[in-house]
Amino acid sequence: MYRTIGRIGIALAVAVGLVAGAGAAAQAATNPVTPQSLCGLGYTAQDQDPIHHAQTGELLGTVYLMYNPVVGYGCTVTIKSAYAGSLTRTQVYLAAQYLPTQVDDGDRLWAAGPARAYVKGGCTIWGGFMADPAGTIHYHDRANPAIGGIGTCF
């Protein structure tokens, strides 16, 4: 009887260890999404801006501005570095001249976006943010309070 209880205890300890290990692996998930995979062929990175946790300085993600010169479209995405694989609020936007602002905002596992607009020959304002699991929003490093983002002209 003591052997049976001992074996059950060992099996239970191993199972708890496996579950704990799987939980740690889920927290440290590597993000499989790239700006290129979201925006598509022909898009190249024109600029990027990191999003850091305001208190700890931890890198949470990066906002990318991509451009396809063949079609004249810009594409923005926010790729998560922290909390990848966990639902946290993530946003990206792209505001092109004379066009409505394109926004993707919500609880995302890996990334927000793409937000696309025709930008050839004009200027844009772009940016994004991420929230930590507590819901605190952290803006990209060059977020300009006067215009809401970064200005780029094509």
PDB file of C-alpha atoms in Angstrom:
ATOM      1  CA  MET A   1       0.000   0.000   0.000  1.00  0.00           C
ATOM      2  CA  TYR A   2       2.812   2.419   0.851  1.00  0.00           C
ATOM      3  CA  ARG A   3       4.403   1.667  -2.542  1.00  0.00           C
ATOM      4  CA  THR A   4       1.161   2.527  -4.317  1.00  0.00           C
ATOM      5  CA  ILE A   5       0.854   5.800  -2.400  1.00  0.00           C
ATOM      6  CA  GLY A   6       4.517   6.561  -3.127  1.00  0.00           C
ATOM      7  CA  ARG A   7       4.041   5.902  -6.856  1.00  0.00           C
ATOM      8  CA  ILE A   8       0.933   8.083  -6.941  1.00  0.00           C
ATOM      9  CA  GLY A   9       2.864  10.838  -5.160  1.00  0.00           C
ATOM     10  CA  ILE A  10       5.736  10.619  -7.655  1.00  0.00           C
ATOM     11  CA  ALA A  11       3.334  10.619 -10.622  1.00  0.00           C
ATOM     12  CA  LEU A  12       1.520  13.618  -9.165  1.00  0.00           C
ATOM     13  CA  ALA A  13       4.791  15.502  -8.619  1.00  0.00           C
ATOM     14  CA  VAL A  14       5.877  14.811 -12.214  1.00  0.00           C
ATOM     15  CA  ALA A  15       2.490  15.945 -13.560  1.00  0.00           C
ATOM     16  CA  VAL A  16       2.621  19.171 -11.537  1.00  0.00           C
ATOM     17  CA  GLY A  17       6.154  19.797 -12.813  1.00  0.00           C
ATOM     18  CA  LEU A  18       5.065  19.285 -16.414  1.00  0.00           C
ATOM     19  CA  VAL A  19       2.105  21.652 -16.031  1.00  0.00           C
ATOM     20  CA  ALA A  20       4.290  24.293 -14.364  1.00  0.00           C
ATOM     21  CA  GLY A  21       6.877  23.921 -17.114  1.00  0.00           C
ATOM     22  CA  ALA A  22       4.222  24.291 -19.800  1.00  0.00           C
ATOM     23  CA  GLY A  23       2.936  27.456 -18.105  1.00  0.00           C
ATOM     24  CA  ALA A  24       6.430  28.966 -18.070  1.00  0.00           C
ATOM     25  CA  ALA A  25       6.883  28.062 -21.727  1.00  0.00           C
ATOM     26  CA  ALA A  26       3.589  29.763 -22.587  1.00  0.00           C
ATOM     27  CA  GLN A  27       4.737  32.988 -20.896  1.00  0.00           C
ATOM     28  CA  ALA A  28       8.026  32.970 -22.816  1.00  0.00           C
ATOM     29  CA  ALA A  29       6.448  32.162 -26.180  1.00  0.00           C
ATOM     30  CA  THR A  30       8.380  33.316 -29.213  1.00  0.00           C
ATOM     31  CA  ASN A  31       6.280  35.458 -31.522  1.00  0.00           C
ATOM     32  CA  PRO A  32       5.996  33.756 -34.940  1.00  0.00           C
ATOM     33  CA  VAL A  33       4.555  36.889 -36.600  1.00  0.00           C
ATOM     34  CA  THR A  34       6.733  39.334 -38.574  1.00  0.00           C
ATOM     35  CA  PRO A  35       5.890  42.695 -40.168  1.00  0.00           C
ATOM     36  CA  GLN A  36       6.517  41.138 -43.592  1.00  0.00           C
ATOM     37  CA  SER A  37       4.115  38.255 -42.909  1.00  0.00           C
ATOM     38  CA  LEU A  38       1.334  40.701 -41.991  1.00  0.00           C
ATOM     39  CA  CYS A  39       1.901  43.377 -44.658  1.00  0.00           C
ATOM     40  CA  GLY A  40       2.810  41.046 -47.513  1.00  0.00           C
ATOM     41  CA  LEU A  41       5.235  40.814 -50.397  1.00  0.00           C
ATOM     42  CA  GLY A  42       6.847  43.985 -51.658  1.00  0.00           C
ATOM     43  CA  TYR A  43       6.691  45.817 -48.322  1.00  0.00           C
ATOM     44  CA  THR A  44       9.947  46.926 -46.727  1.00  0.00           C
ATOM     45  CA  ALA A  45      10.534  48.521 -43.344  1.00  0.00           C
ATOM     46  CA  GLN A  46      10.787  52.320 -43.518  1.00  0.00           C
ATOM     47  CA  ASP A  47      10.858  52.965 -39.774  1.00  0.00           C
ATOM     48  CA  GLN A  48      10.197  51.295 -36.451  1.00  0.00           C
ATOM     49  CA  ASP A  49       9.721  52.412 -32.871  1.00  0.00           C
ATOM     50  CA  PRO A  50       9.900  50.304 -29.699  1.00  0.00           C
ATOM     51  CA  ILE A  51       7.270  50.188 -26.982  1.00  0.00           C
ATOM     52  CA  HIS A  52       8.807  49.995 -23.511  1.00  0.00           C
ATOM     53  CA  HIS A  53       7.098  49.448 -20.165  1.00  0.00           C
ATOM     54  CA  ALA A  54       6.917  52.912 -18.604  1.00  0.00           C
ATOM     55  CA  GLN A  55       8.098  51.775 -15.145  1.00  0.00           C
ATOM     56  CA  THR A  56      10.446  48.842 -15.799  1.00  0.00           C
ATOM     57  CA  GLY A  57      11.826  49.714 -19.227  1.00  0.00           C
ATOM     58  CA  GLU A  58      11.095  46.176 -20.473  1.00  0.00           C
ATOM     59  CA  LEU A  59      10.633  45.920 -24.246  1.00  0.00           C
ATOM     60  CA  LEU A  60       6.956  45.119 -24.838  1.00  0.00           C
ATOM     61  CA  GLY A  61       6.840  45.326 -28.620  1.00  0.00           C
ATOM     62  CA  THR A  62       7.667  47.336 -31.720  1.00  0.00           C
ATOM     63  CA  VAL A  63       5.571  49.415 -34.110  1.00  0.00           C
ATOM     64  CA  TYR A  64       6.679  49.110 -37.759  1.00  0.00           C
ATOM     65  CA  LEU A  65       6.009  51.355 -40.731  1.00  0.00           C
ATOM     66  CA  MET A  66       6.282  49.374 -43.967  1.00  0.00           C
ATOM     67  CA  TYR A  67       6.035  50.682 -47.534  1.00  0.00           C
ATOM     68  CA  ASN A  68       5.427  49.121 -50.942  1.00  0.00           C
ATOM     69  CA  PRO A  69       6.720  51.519 -53.632  1.00  0.00           C
ATOM     70  CA  VAL A  70       5.084  49.545 -56.444  1.00  0.00           C
ATOM     71  CA  VAL A  71       1.537  50.115 -55.194  1.00  0.00           C
ATOM     72  CA  GLY A  72       2.219  53.240 -53.098  1.00  0.00           C
ATOM     73  CA  TYR A  73       0.688  51.820 -49.929  1.00  0.00           C
ATOM     74  CA  GLY A  74       1.958  52.080 -46.381  1.00  0.00           C
ATOM     75  CA  CYS A  75       1.326  49.399 -43.778  1.00  0.00           C
ATOM     76  CA  THR A  76       1.738  49.576 -40.013  1.00  0.00           C
ATOM     77  CA  VAL A  77       1.845  46.722 -37.511  1.00  0.00           C
ATOM     78  CA  THR A  78       2.581  46.382 -33.801  1.00  0.00           C
ATOM     79  CA  ILE A  79       4.465  43.164 -33.038  1.00  0.00           C
ATOM     80  CA  LYS A  80       4.454  41.952 -29.426  1.00  0.00           C
ATOM     81  CA  SER A  81       7.738  41.026 -27.729  1.00  0.00           C
ATOM     82  CA  ALA A  82       6.317  40.596 -24.225  1.00  0.00           C
ATOM     83  CA  TYR A  83       3.071  38.782 -23.460  1.00  0.00           C
ATOM     84  CA  ALA A  84       3.249  37.101 -26.889  1.00  0.00           C
ATOM     85  CA  GLY A  85       0.613  34.381 -27.040  1.00  0.00           C
ATOM     86  CA  SER A  86      -1.454  36.077 -24.308  1.00  0.00           C
ATOM     87  CA  LEU A  87      -4.456  38.266 -25.021  1.00  0.00           C
ATOM     88  CA  THR A  88      -3.504  41.849 -24.204  1.00  0.00           C
ATOM     89  CA  ARG A  89      -4.753  45.057 -25.765  1.00  0.00           C
ATOM     90  CA  THR A  90      -2.578  46.019 -28.717  1.00  0.00           C
ATOM     91  CA  GLN A  91      -3.094  48.866 -31.193  1.00  0.00           C
ATOM     92  CA  VAL A  92      -1.632  50.202 -34.426  1.00  0.00           C
ATOM     93  CA  TYR A  93      -2.786  53.078 -36.623  1.00  0.00           C
ATOM     94  CA  LEU A  94      -1.910  54.806 -39.881  1.00  0.00           C
ATOM     95  CA  ALA A  95      -3.257  58.238 -40.799  1.00  0.00           C
ATOM     96  CA  ALA A  96      -2.552  59.293 -44.398  1.00  0.00           C
ATOM     97  CA  GLN A  97      -3.271  62.767 -45.768  1.00  0.00           C
ATOM     98  CA  TYR A  98      -6.892  63.314 -46.819  1.00  0.00           C
ATOM     99  CA  LEU A  99      -7.899  59.757 -45.865  1.00  0.00           C
ATOM    100  CA  PRO A 100      -9.618  58.313 -42.781  1.00  0.00           C
ATOM    101  CA  THR A 101      -7.282  56.963 -40.113  1.00  0.00           C
ATOM    102  CA  GLN A 102      -6.873  53.192 -40.269  1.00  0.00           C
ATOM    103  CA  VAL A 103      -6.829  51.562 -36.816  1.00  0.00           C
ATOM    104  CA  ASP A 104      -6.547  48.018 -35.520  1.00  0.00           C
ATOM    105  CA  ASP A 105      -7.177  47.889 -31.768  1.00  0.00           C
ATOM    106  CA  GLY A 106      -8.176  45.049 -29.479  1.00  0.00           C
ATOM    107  CA  ASP A 107      -7.050  42.088 -27.448  1.00  0.00           C
ATOM    108  CA  ARG A 108      -4.424  40.334 -29.569  1.00  0.00           C
ATOM    109  CA  LEU A 109      -2.234  37.264 -29.110  1.00  0.00           C
ATOM    110  CA  TRP A 110       0.712  38.210 -31.344  1.00  0.00           C
ATOM    111  CA  ALA A 111       0.248  41.536 -33.158  1.00  0.00           C
ATOM    112  CA  ALA A 112      -2.078  44.345 -34.191  1.00  0.00           C
ATOM    113  CA  GLY A 113      -2.495  45.198 -37.836  1.00  0.00           C
ATOM    114  CA  PRO A 114      -2.047  45.529 -40.606  1.00  0.00           C
ATOM    115  CA  ALA A 115      -3.388  49.055 -41.007  1.00  0.00           C
ATOM    116  CA  ARG A 116      -2.985  50.159 -44.652  1.00  0.00           C
ATOM    117  CA  ALA A 117      -3.417  53.389 -46.593  1.00  0.00           C
ATOM    118  CA  TYR A 118      -2.276  54.936 -49.858  1.00  0.00           C
ATOM    119  CA  VAL A 119       0.659  57.164 -48.875  1.00  0.00           C
ATOM    120  CA  LYS A 120       2.658  57.790 -52.078  1.00  0.00           C
ATOM    121  CA  GLY A 121       3.491  61.480 -52.473  1.00  0.00           C
ATOM    122  CA  GLY A 122       2.058  62.384 -49.066  1.00  0.00           C
ATOM    123  CA  CYS A 123       2.765  62.313 -45.361  1.00  0.00           C
ATOM    124  CA  THR A 124       1.465  60.024 -42.635  1.00  0.00           C
ATOM    125  CA  ILE A 125       1.125  59.899 -38.889  1.00  0.00           C
ATOM    126  CA  TRP A 126       1.561  56.416 -37.454  1.00  0.00           C
ATOM    127  CA  GLY A 127       2.051  54.673 -34.146  1.00  0.00           C
ATOM    128  CA  GLY A 128       0.601  52.234 -31.678  1.00  0.00           C
ATOM    129  CA  PHE A 129       0.590  51.012 -28.112  1.00  0.00           C
ATOM    130  CA  MET A 130       0.397  47.905 -25.958  1.00  0.00           C
ATOM    131  CA  ALA A 131      -1.188  47.219 -22.601  1.00  0.00           C
ATOM    132  CA  ASP A 132       0.295  44.997 -19.938  1.00  0.00           C
ATOM    133  CA  PRO A 133      -1.886  42.265 -18.343  1.00  0.00           C
ATOM    134  CA  ALA A 134      -3.051  44.764 -15.701  1.00  0.00           C
ATOM    135  CA  GLY A 135      -4.422  46.971 -18.496  1.00  0.00           C
ATOM    136  CA  THR A 136      -1.909  49.819 -18.212  1.00  0.00           C
ATOM    137  CA  ILE A 137      -1.238  51.286 -21.664  1.00  0.00           C
ATOM    138  CA  HIS A 138       2.348  51.872 -22.803  1.00  0.00           C
ATOM    139  CA  TYR A 139       2.992  54.055 -25.860  1.00  0.00           C
ATOM    140  CA  HIS A 140       5.788  53.773 -28.391  1.00  0.00           C
ATOM    141  CA  ASP A 141       8.926  55.702 -27.473  1.00  0.00           C
ATOM    142  CA  ARG A 142       8.571  58.554 -29.992  1.00  0.00           C
ATOM    143  CA  ALA A 143       4.842  59.100 -29.437  1.00  0.00           C
ATOM    144  CA  ASN A 144       4.261  62.827 -29.935  1.00  0.00           C
ATOM    145  CA  PRO A 145       1.377  64.055 -27.736  1.00  0.00           C
ATOM    146  CA  ALA A 146       0.686  66.947 -30.128  1.00  0.00           C
ATOM    147  CA  ILE A 147       0.017  64.721 -33.155  1.00  0.00           C
ATOM    148  CA  GLY A 148      -0.401  61.294 -31.553  1.00  0.00           C
ATOM    149  CA  GLY A 149       2.406  59.558 -33.393  1.00  0.00           C
ATOM    150  CA  ILE A 150       5.366  59.868 -35.703  1.00  0.00           C
ATOM    151  CA  GLY A 151       5.207  61.826 -38.956  1.00  0.00           C
ATOM    152  CA  THR A 152       6.755  60.339 -42.103  1.00  0.00           C
ATOM    153  CA  CYS A 153       6.583  61.621 -45.685  1.00  0.00           C
ATOM    154  CA  PHE A 154       6.912  59.566 -48.849  1.00  0.00           C
TER     155      PHE A 154
END
